[in-house]
Amino acid sequence: MLFRSRELVHTPEKSGEILGTAFWLKAAAICPMWIVLIILSILIEHDDTTDLMIAIVAFSMLFNITSIIDLYFQAKVQSRYSVYGRLIQLLVSSIIKITLVYLEAELIWFAWAVLLDAVVLAVSYIFIYVYSKSSIRFFKKWNTELAKKFINDCWPIVLSALAVAIYMNIDQVMIKNLLDAESVGIYAAASKISISFYFLSTVICSSLFPAILNAKNKSDELYQHRVQSLYDLMLWMGVIIALPMTFLSDWLIAILFGVSFGGAGSGLVIVVWSGVFVFLQHASWRWFIAENKQNIACFRLIVGAVINVALNWWMIPVWGVEGAAIATLISYAVAIYFGNLLLSETRVVFRMMSSSLLLHKTIVPIVKMIKERV
């Protein structure tokens, strides 16, 4: 998505072809995903209810192709429209899921909730796109040369997504294998709260990314200034979220999940600080895309995923759930921050992230960048 946004900013005259080609490539990518899920469902023994849940979640992928509309608004620096769609989806989703939890609904209903999330977001995007009275009918456009370029640029994105999937899930899998199911529930409770804040960085970085690309076309000084301001904003947003969570973790876990999940509080204190590095990752990923160095970003995430697995294998048997949280924090810090020291091309990223720690130098640039986003 991000490298397509880069192309839209650099060649706005081809916006219809870029969006249309990306739209049909995303649609085509759904087919192999379905095939893989069908094969897995056949090879792995489970009951009919599990088959139905897999089918529901797989069908929800179809609605993801409307995210191209989000890309369109990002490129036009009108991300507020996309934010409206996401807020509608978040509101509806939150009400439904809280109701299901209150009613102690069966798991299958949560699968239907996932599908409803996708439908609501897709309908919101389409409605807002029509409301904006855009004249671009991107779904009628196709460019074979662009398709080849997108596919060539896409492989680091795909590998990065796999690495992120490992980051997000491998700790829970290893806890189950090395400890027990109860520990998985406790750790999952802590992780869910931490992860729930990540969408903020995604929305903000997506909104500001076109302005950063425009700055790159104007002057290197303005470009560096805006990139630095984005790092500043992401780092301190992460800190501002992590600080109160550190002191309120036990209370928050008890309110959301009940007293039986009290053990998740100590894990949440550690995991929530991983969010600072996740916020920085969302900012640095934009820099890698702008510089056309997404292959380096991919390598960085894969190394981090390997470190995460190794640390989990060592720490979980020793420190339990807290060990998994520590492993996540260390692997994020190494991959996203300290790992930038390994290559000369990425040391500038390390310097920018380090500079963001100087609070007295960050507040004014952050405010200025937000005002200059258009």
Coordinates of C-alpha atoms in Angstrom, one line a residue:
M1 CA 0.0 0.0 0.0
L2 CA 2.7 2.5 1.0
F3 CA 4.8 2.1 -2.2
R4 CA 1.6 2.7 -4.2
S5 CA 1.1 5.9 -2.2
R6 CA 4.6 6.9 -3.2
E7 CA 3.8 6.3 -6.8
L8 CA 0.6 8.4 -6.5
V9 CA 2.5 11.3 -5.1
H10 CA 5.3 11.1 -7.7
T11 CA 3.0 10.6 -10.7
P12 CA -0.4 12.0 -9.9
E13 CA -1.3 12.1 -13.6
K14 CA -1.4 8.2 -13.5
S15 CA -3.6 8.0 -10.3
G16 CA -6.4 6.2 -12.1
E17 CA -4.1 3.5 -13.5
I18 CA -2.2 3.1 -10.2
L19 CA -5.3 2.7 -8.2
G20 CA -7.0 0.5 -10.7
T21 CA -4.0 -1.8 -11.1
A22 CA -3.5 -2.0 -7.3
F23 CA -7.3 -2.8 -6.9
W24 CA -7.2 -5.8 -9.3
L25 CA -3.9 -7.1 -7.9
K26 CA -5.4 -7.1 -4.4
A27 CA -8.5 -8.9 -5.7
A28 CA -6.3 -11.5 -7.5
A29 CA -4.2 -12.0 -4.3
I30 CA -7.3 -13.2 -2.4
C31 CA -7.6 -16.4 -4.5
P32 CA -4.3 -18.0 -3.4
M33 CA -5.1 -17.0 0.2
W34 CA -8.4 -18.9 -0.1
I35 CA -6.7 -21.9 -1.6
V36 CA -4.1 -22.0 1.2
L37 CA -6.9 -21.8 3.8
I38 CA -8.8 -24.6 2.1
I39 CA -5.8 -26.9 2.0
L40 CA -5.0 -26.2 5.7
S41 CA -8.6 -26.9 6.7
I42 CA -8.4 -30.3 4.9
L43 CA -5.0 -31.3 6.3
I44 CA -5.7 -30.3 9.9
E45 CA -8.3 -32.2 11.8
H46 CA -11.0 -30.1 13.5
D47 CA -14.8 -29.9 13.9
D48 CA -17.4 -28.3 11.6
T49 CA -17.6 -25.2 13.7
T50 CA -13.9 -24.5 13.1
D51 CA -14.4 -25.0 9.4
L52 CA -17.3 -22.4 9.5
M53 CA -15.1 -19.9 11.4
I54 CA -12.3 -20.3 8.9
A55 CA -14.7 -19.8 6.0
I56 CA -16.2 -16.7 7.6
V57 CA -12.8 -15.1 8.2
A58 CA -11.6 -16.0 4.7
F59 CA -14.7 -14.4 3.2
S60 CA -14.0 -11.2 5.1
M61 CA -10.8 -10.8 3.1
L62 CA -12.8 -10.0 0.1
F63 CA -13.9 -6.7 1.5
N64 CA -10.2 -5.7 2.1
I65 CA -9.9 -4.6 -1.5
T66 CA -11.8 -1.4 -0.7
S67 CA -8.7 -0.2 1.2
I68 CA -7.6 1.2 -2.1
I69 CA -10.0 4.0 -1.4
D70 CA -7.9 4.7 1.8
L71 CA -4.8 4.9 -0.5
Y72 CA -6.6 7.4 -2.7
F73 CA -7.4 9.8 0.1
Q74 CA -3.9 9.4 1.6
A75 CA -2.3 10.5 -1.7
K76 CA -4.6 13.5 -1.9
V77 CA -3.7 14.4 1.7
Q78 CA -7.4 13.9 2.7
S79 CA -6.9 11.1 5.2
R80 CA -9.6 12.6 7.4
Y81 CA -12.1 10.8 5.1
S82 CA -10.5 7.5 5.7
V83 CA -10.4 8.2 9.4
Y84 CA -14.1 8.8 9.4
G85 CA -14.6 5.3 7.9
R86 CA -12.3 3.7 10.4
L87 CA -14.0 5.5 13.3
I88 CA -17.4 4.2 12.1
Q89 CA -16.0 0.7 11.9
L90 CA -14.4 1.0 15.3
L91 CA -17.5 2.2 17.0
V92 CA -19.7 -0.5 15.5
S93 CA -17.1 -3.2 16.2
S94 CA -16.6 -2.1 19.8
I95 CA -20.3 -2.1 20.6
I96 CA -20.8 -5.6 19.1
K97 CA -17.8 -7.2 20.7
I98 CA -18.5 -5.8 24.1
T99 CA -22.1 -7.0 23.8
L100 CA -20.8 -10.5 22.8
V101 CA -18.4 -10.6 25.8
Y102 CA -21.2 -9.5 28.1
L103 CA -23.6 -12.2 26.8
E104 CA -20.8 -14.8 27.0
A105 CA -21.5 -15.6 23.3
E106 CA -19.9 -18.7 21.6
L107 CA -16.7 -18.2 19.6
I108 CA -18.5 -18.5 16.3
W109 CA -20.2 -15.2 16.9
F110 CA -16.9 -13.5 17.2
A111 CA -16.0 -14.8 13.8
W112 CA -19.1 -13.2 12.4
A113 CA -18.1 -10.0 14.2
V114 CA -14.8 -10.1 12.2
L115 CA -16.8 -10.4 9.0
L116 CA -19.0 -7.5 10.0
D117 CA -16.0 -5.4 10.8
A118 CA -14.8 -5.9 7.2
V119 CA -18.2 -5.2 5.7
V120 CA -18.8 -2.0 7.8
L121 CA -15.3 -0.6 6.9
A122 CA -15.8 -1.4 3.2
V123 CA -19.3 0.2 3.1
S124 CA -17.9 3.2 5.0
Y125 CA -15.1 3.6 2.5
I126 CA -17.4 3.3 -0.5
F127 CA -19.9 5.8 0.9
I128 CA -17.3 8.4 1.8
Y129 CA -15.7 7.9 -1.7
V130 CA -19.0 8.5 -3.4
Y131 CA -19.7 11.4 -1.0
S132 CA -16.4 13.1 -2.0
K133 CA -17.7 13.2 -5.6
S134 CA -14.4 11.8 -7.0
S135 CA -14.3 11.5 -10.8
I136 CA -11.8 8.7 -10.8
R137 CA -13.3 5.3 -11.6
F138 CA -10.2 3.3 -10.7
F139 CA -11.8 -0.1 -10.9
K140 CA -12.0 0.4 -14.7
K141 CA -8.2 1.0 -15.1
W142 CA -5.3 -1.5 -15.6
N143 CA -1.7 -1.1 -16.6
T144 CA 0.4 -4.2 -17.1
E145 CA 3.8 -2.4 -16.7
L146 CA 2.6 -0.9 -13.4
A147 CA 1.4 -4.4 -12.3
K148 CA 4.9 -5.9 -13.0
K149 CA 6.5 -3.0 -11.0
F150 CA 4.1 -3.4 -8.1
I151 CA 4.7 -7.2 -7.9
N152 CA 8.5 -6.6 -8.0
D153 CA 8.3 -4.1 -5.2
C154 CA 5.9 -6.2 -3.2
W155 CA 8.0 -9.1 -2.1
P156 CA 9.7 -7.3 0.8
I157 CA 6.2 -6.1 1.9
V158 CA 5.0 -9.7 2.0
L159 CA 8.0 -11.0 3.9
S160 CA 7.7 -8.1 6.3
A161 CA 4.0 -9.0 6.9
L162 CA 5.1 -12.6 7.7
A163 CA 7.7 -11.3 10.1
V164 CA 5.1 -9.1 11.8
A165 CA 2.7 -12.1 12.0
I166 CA 5.5 -14.0 13.8
Y167 CA 6.1 -11.1 16.2
M168 CA 2.4 -10.9 17.0
N169 CA 1.6 -14.6 17.5
I170 CA 4.7 -16.7 18.1
D171 CA 4.9 -15.8 21.7
Q172 CA 1.4 -17.1 22.5
V173 CA 2.1 -20.3 20.5
M174 CA 5.3 -20.9 22.5
I175 CA 3.7 -20.1 25.8
K176 CA 1.1 -22.7 25.1
N177 CA 3.7 -25.3 24.2
L178 CA 6.2 -24.4 27.0
L179 CA 3.6 -23.6 29.8
D180 CA -0.1 -24.0 29.6
A181 CA -3.4 -22.7 28.1
E182 CA -4.1 -20.6 31.2
S183 CA -0.8 -18.7 30.7
V184 CA -1.7 -18.1 27.1
G185 CA -5.0 -16.4 28.2
I186 CA -3.2 -14.2 30.7
Y187 CA -0.6 -13.1 28.1
A188 CA -3.2 -12.6 25.4
A189 CA -5.1 -10.3 27.7
A190 CA -2.0 -8.1 28.2
S191 CA -1.2 -8.1 24.5
K192 CA -4.7 -7.2 23.3
I193 CA -4.7 -4.0 25.4
S194 CA -1.2 -3.0 24.1
I195 CA -2.0 -3.8 20.5
S196 CA -5.3 -1.8 20.6
F197 CA -3.3 1.4 20.5
Y198 CA -1.3 0.6 17.5
F199 CA -4.0 1.7 15.0
L200 CA -3.3 5.3 16.2
S201 CA 0.2 5.3 14.8
T202 CA -0.9 3.7 11.6
V203 CA -3.6 6.3 11.0
I204 CA -1.3 9.2 11.8
C205 CA 1.7 7.9 9.7
S206 CA -0.6 7.2 6.8
S207 CA -2.0 10.7 7.0
L208 CA 1.4 12.4 7.1
F209 CA 3.2 10.2 4.6
P210 CA 2.1 12.0 1.4
A211 CA 3.2 15.3 3.0
I212 CA 6.7 13.7 3.6
L213 CA 6.8 12.5 0.0
N214 CA 5.9 16.0 -1.3
A215 CA 8.6 17.5 0.9
K216 CA 11.2 15.1 -0.7
N217 CA 10.3 16.4 -4.1
K218 CA 10.7 20.0 -2.9
S219 CA 13.9 20.1 -0.8
D220 CA 16.0 17.7 1.2
E221 CA 16.0 20.0 4.2
L222 CA 12.2 20.1 4.4
Y223 CA 12.1 16.3 3.9
Q224 CA 14.5 15.6 6.7
H225 CA 12.6 18.0 8.9
R226 CA 9.3 16.3 8.4
V227 CA 10.8 12.8 8.8
Q228 CA 12.4 13.8 12.1
S229 CA 9.1 15.4 13.3
L230 CA 7.3 12.1 12.5
Y231 CA 9.8 10.2 14.6
D232 CA 9.4 12.7 17.4
L233 CA 5.6 12.4 17.3
M234 CA 5.6 8.6 17.2
L235 CA 8.2 8.2 20.0
W236 CA 6.4 10.5 22.5
M237 CA 3.0 9.2 21.6
G238 CA 4.2 5.7 22.5
V239 CA 5.7 7.1 25.8
I240 CA 2.5 9.0 26.7
I241 CA 0.5 5.8 26.2
A242 CA 3.0 3.5 28.0
L243 CA 3.5 5.7 31.1
P244 CA -0.1 5.6 32.5
M245 CA -0.5 2.0 31.5
T246 CA 2.5 1.2 33.6
F247 CA 0.8 2.4 36.8
L248 CA -2.8 1.4 35.9
S249 CA -2.1 -2.1 34.4
D250 CA -3.5 -4.2 37.3
W251 CA -6.7 -2.0 37.5
L252 CA -7.2 -2.0 33.8
I253 CA -6.9 -5.8 33.5
A254 CA -9.3 -6.3 36.3
I255 CA -11.9 -4.0 34.8
L256 CA -11.7 -5.4 31.2
F257 CA -11.0 -9.1 31.9
G258 CA -11.8 -9.8 35.5
V259 CA -9.9 -10.7 38.6
S260 CA -9.0 -14.1 37.3
F261 CA -6.6 -12.4 34.8
G262 CA -4.8 -10.5 37.5
G263 CA -1.5 -12.1 36.4
A264 CA -1.6 -10.2 33.1
G265 CA -0.9 -6.9 34.8
S266 CA 2.9 -7.5 35.2
G267 CA 3.1 -8.7 31.6
L268 CA 1.2 -5.6 30.4
V269 CA 3.7 -3.3 32.1
I270 CA 6.4 -4.8 30.0
V271 CA 4.6 -5.3 26.7
V272 CA 3.1 -1.8 26.6
W273 CA 6.7 -0.4 26.3
S274 CA 7.1 -2.5 23.2
G275 CA 4.5 -0.1 21.7
V276 CA 7.1 2.7 21.7
F277 CA 9.2 0.7 19.3
V278 CA 6.2 -0.3 17.2
F279 CA 5.2 3.4 16.8
L280 CA 8.8 4.1 15.7
Q281 CA 8.6 1.2 13.3
H282 CA 5.5 2.6 11.6
A283 CA 7.4 5.9 11.1
S284 CA 10.7 4.3 9.9
W285 CA 8.8 2.1 7.5
R286 CA 7.6 5.3 5.7
W287 CA 11.2 6.4 5.5
F288 CA 12.3 3.1 3.9
I289 CA 9.5 3.3 1.4
A290 CA 10.3 7.0 0.5
E291 CA 14.0 6.0 0.0
N292 CA 13.0 2.8 -1.9
K293 CA 14.8 0.6 0.7
Q294 CA 12.0 -1.6 1.7
N295 CA 14.2 -4.7 1.3
I296 CA 16.4 -3.4 4.2
A297 CA 13.3 -2.9 6.3
C298 CA 12.2 -6.4 5.5
F299 CA 15.6 -7.9 6.5
R300 CA 15.5 -5.9 9.8
L301 CA 12.1 -7.3 10.7
I302 CA 13.1 -10.9 9.8
V303 CA 16.2 -10.6 12.1
G304 CA 13.9 -9.3 14.8
A305 CA 11.5 -12.2 14.4
V306 CA 14.4 -14.7 14.7
I307 CA 15.6 -13.0 17.9
N308 CA 12.1 -13.0 19.2
V309 CA 11.7 -16.8 18.8
A310 CA 15.1 -17.5 20.3
L311 CA 14.5 -15.3 23.3
N312 CA 11.0 -16.7 23.9
W313 CA 12.5 -20.2 23.8
W314 CA 15.0 -19.3 26.5
M315 CA 12.9 -16.9 28.7
I316 CA 9.5 -18.5 28.9
P317 CA 10.5 -21.6 30.8
V318 CA 12.5 -19.4 33.2
W319 CA 10.2 -16.3 33.8
G320 CA 6.9 -17.5 32.3
V321 CA 4.5 -14.8 30.9
E322 CA 6.9 -12.0 32.0
G323 CA 9.7 -13.7 30.0
A324 CA 7.6 -13.6 26.8
A325 CA 6.9 -9.9 27.4
I326 CA 10.6 -9.2 28.0
A327 CA 11.5 -11.2 24.8
T328 CA 9.1 -9.1 22.8
L329 CA 10.5 -5.9 24.2
I330 CA 14.1 -6.8 23.5
S331 CA 13.5 -8.1 20.0
Y332 CA 11.6 -5.0 19.1
A333 CA 14.3 -2.7 20.5
V334 CA 17.0 -4.6 18.6
A335 CA 15.2 -4.9 15.3
I336 CA 13.7 -1.4 15.2
Y337 CA 16.2 0.7 17.0
F338 CA 19.7 -0.7 17.7
G339 CA 19.6 -2.8 14.5
N340 CA 19.9 0.4 12.4
L341 CA 23.6 0.6 13.6
L342 CA 24.5 -2.5 11.5
L343 CA 24.3 -0.8 8.1
S344 CA 25.7 2.5 7.0
E345 CA 22.5 3.2 5.1
T346 CA 20.3 3.0 8.2
R347 CA 22.5 4.8 10.7
V348 CA 20.6 8.0 9.8
V349 CA 17.5 6.3 11.1
F350 CA 19.2 5.5 14.4
R351 CA 20.4 9.1 14.7
M352 CA 16.9 10.4 14.1
M353 CA 15.2 8.1 16.6
S354 CA 17.9 9.0 19.2
S355 CA 17.3 12.7 18.5
S356 CA 13.6 12.2 19.3
L357 CA 14.5 11.5 22.9
L358 CA 15.4 15.2 23.3
L359 CA 12.0 16.4 24.4
H360 CA 12.9 20.2 24.3
K361 CA 13.7 19.9 20.6
T362 CA 10.7 17.9 19.6
I363 CA 7.5 19.7 20.7
V364 CA 7.7 22.7 18.3
P365 CA 8.6 20.7 15.2
I366 CA 5.8 18.2 15.9
V367 CA 3.2 21.0 16.1
K368 CA 4.7 22.7 13.0
M369 CA 4.6 19.5 10.9
I370 CA 0.9 18.9 11.8
K371 CA 0.1 22.4 10.6
E372 CA 2.1 21.9 7.4
R373 CA 0.6 18.5 6.6
V374 CA -1.3 20.0 3.7

